[in-house]
C-alpha positions as CSV (number, residue, x, y, z in Angstrom):
1,M,-122.0,44.1,46.9
2,S,-122.9,40.7,45.8
3,S,-124.4,40.1,42.4
4,F,-127.3,38.4,44.1
5,F,-128.7,41.7,45.3
6,K,-128.4,43.2,41.9
7,Q,-130.6,40.5,40.2
8,N,-134.1,41.6,39.2
9,R,-136.6,40.3,41.7
10,Q,-140.3,40.7,42.3
11,S,-142.5,40.2,45.3
12,I,-145.2,37.5,45.3
13,N,-147.9,40.1,44.7
14,E,-145.9,41.7,41.8
15,V,-145.6,38.3,40.1
16,A,-149.3,37.6,40.6
17,H,-150.2,41.0,39.2
18,E,-147.9,40.5,36.2
19,L,-149.2,37.0,35.3
20,E,-152.8,38.1,36.1
21,V,-153.3,35.3,38.7
22,H,-154.3,35.5,42.4
23,P,-151.3,35.9,44.9
24,G,-152.5,32.6,46.5
25,T,-151.8,30.8,43.2
26,V,-148.2,32.1,43.2
27,W,-147.8,30.9,46.8
28,R,-149.2,27.5,45.8
29,W,-146.6,27.3,43.0
30,T,-143.9,28.0,45.6
31,I,-145.2,25.4,48.2
32,Q,-146.8,22.7,46.1
33,G,-145.5,23.4,42.6
34,V,-147.0,22.3,39.3
35,K,-146.3,18.8,38.1
36,G,-143.3,18.4,40.4
37,R,-141.7,21.8,39.6
38,R,-141.8,24.4,42.3
39,L,-141.2,28.2,41.9
40,K,-138.1,29.1,43.8
41,T,-138.1,32.1,46.1
42,V,-135.6,33.9,48.2
43,Q,-136.1,35.6,51.6
44,I,-134.6,39.1,52.1
45,G,-135.4,41.0,55.2
46,G,-138.4,38.9,56.1
47,R,-140.0,39.2,52.6
48,R,-140.2,36.6,49.9
49,Y,-139.1,37.5,46.4
50,V,-138.9,35.6,43.1
51,L,-135.9,36.2,41.0
52,Q,-136.7,36.9,37.4
53,S,-134.4,34.0,36.1
54,D,-136.3,31.6,38.4
55,L,-139.7,32.8,37.2
56,E,-138.7,32.4,33.6
57,A,-137.3,28.9,34.2
58,F,-140.5,27.9,36.1
59,L,-142.8,29.2,33.3
60,E,-140.8,27.4,30.6
61,Q,-140.9,24.2,32.5
62,R,-144.6,24.6,33.1
63,D,-145.2,25.2,29.4
64,T,-143.2,22.1,28.5
65,N,-145.2,20.0,31.0
66,Q,-148.6,21.3,29.9
67,G,-148.0,21.2,26.2
68,N,-150.9,22.6,24.2
69,S,-153.6,21.9,26.8
70,K,-153.9,25.6,27.8
71,S,-156.9,27.6,26.9
72,P,-156.6,30.4,24.4
73,D,-157.0,33.0,27.3
74,E,-154.3,31.4,29.3
75,Q,-152.0,31.3,26.3
76,Q,-152.6,35.0,25.6
77,R,-152.0,36.0,29.3
78,Q,-148.8,34.0,29.3
79,A,-147.6,35.5,26.1
80,I,-148.2,39.0,27.5
81,A,-146.4,38.1,30.7
82,K,-143.4,36.7,28.8
83,A,-143.3,39.9,26.6
84,R,-143.3,42.0,29.8
85,L,-140.5,40.0,31.3
86,D,-138.5,40.2,28.1
87,A,-139.0,44.0,28.0
88,E,-137.5,44.3,31.5
89,L,-134.3,42.5,30.5
């Protein structure tokens, strides 16, 4: 079996729940992106998934683009989400 199928992946709803944002926000990241950077997805059996490596790269790029302009709440939510991602690795 291909290593692609062994990669950690999450549904759009799982990503939204983990990052504590609305699923529509995650969809917007996949379609419109944030400051020119889109969240990559893969389609498996008619469902869209986000690979963990793609999510991490997107969040890092988003952080770089936003700098320190995030609110303390947003910084805390993102720190929690990153810790959860790191714990799954």
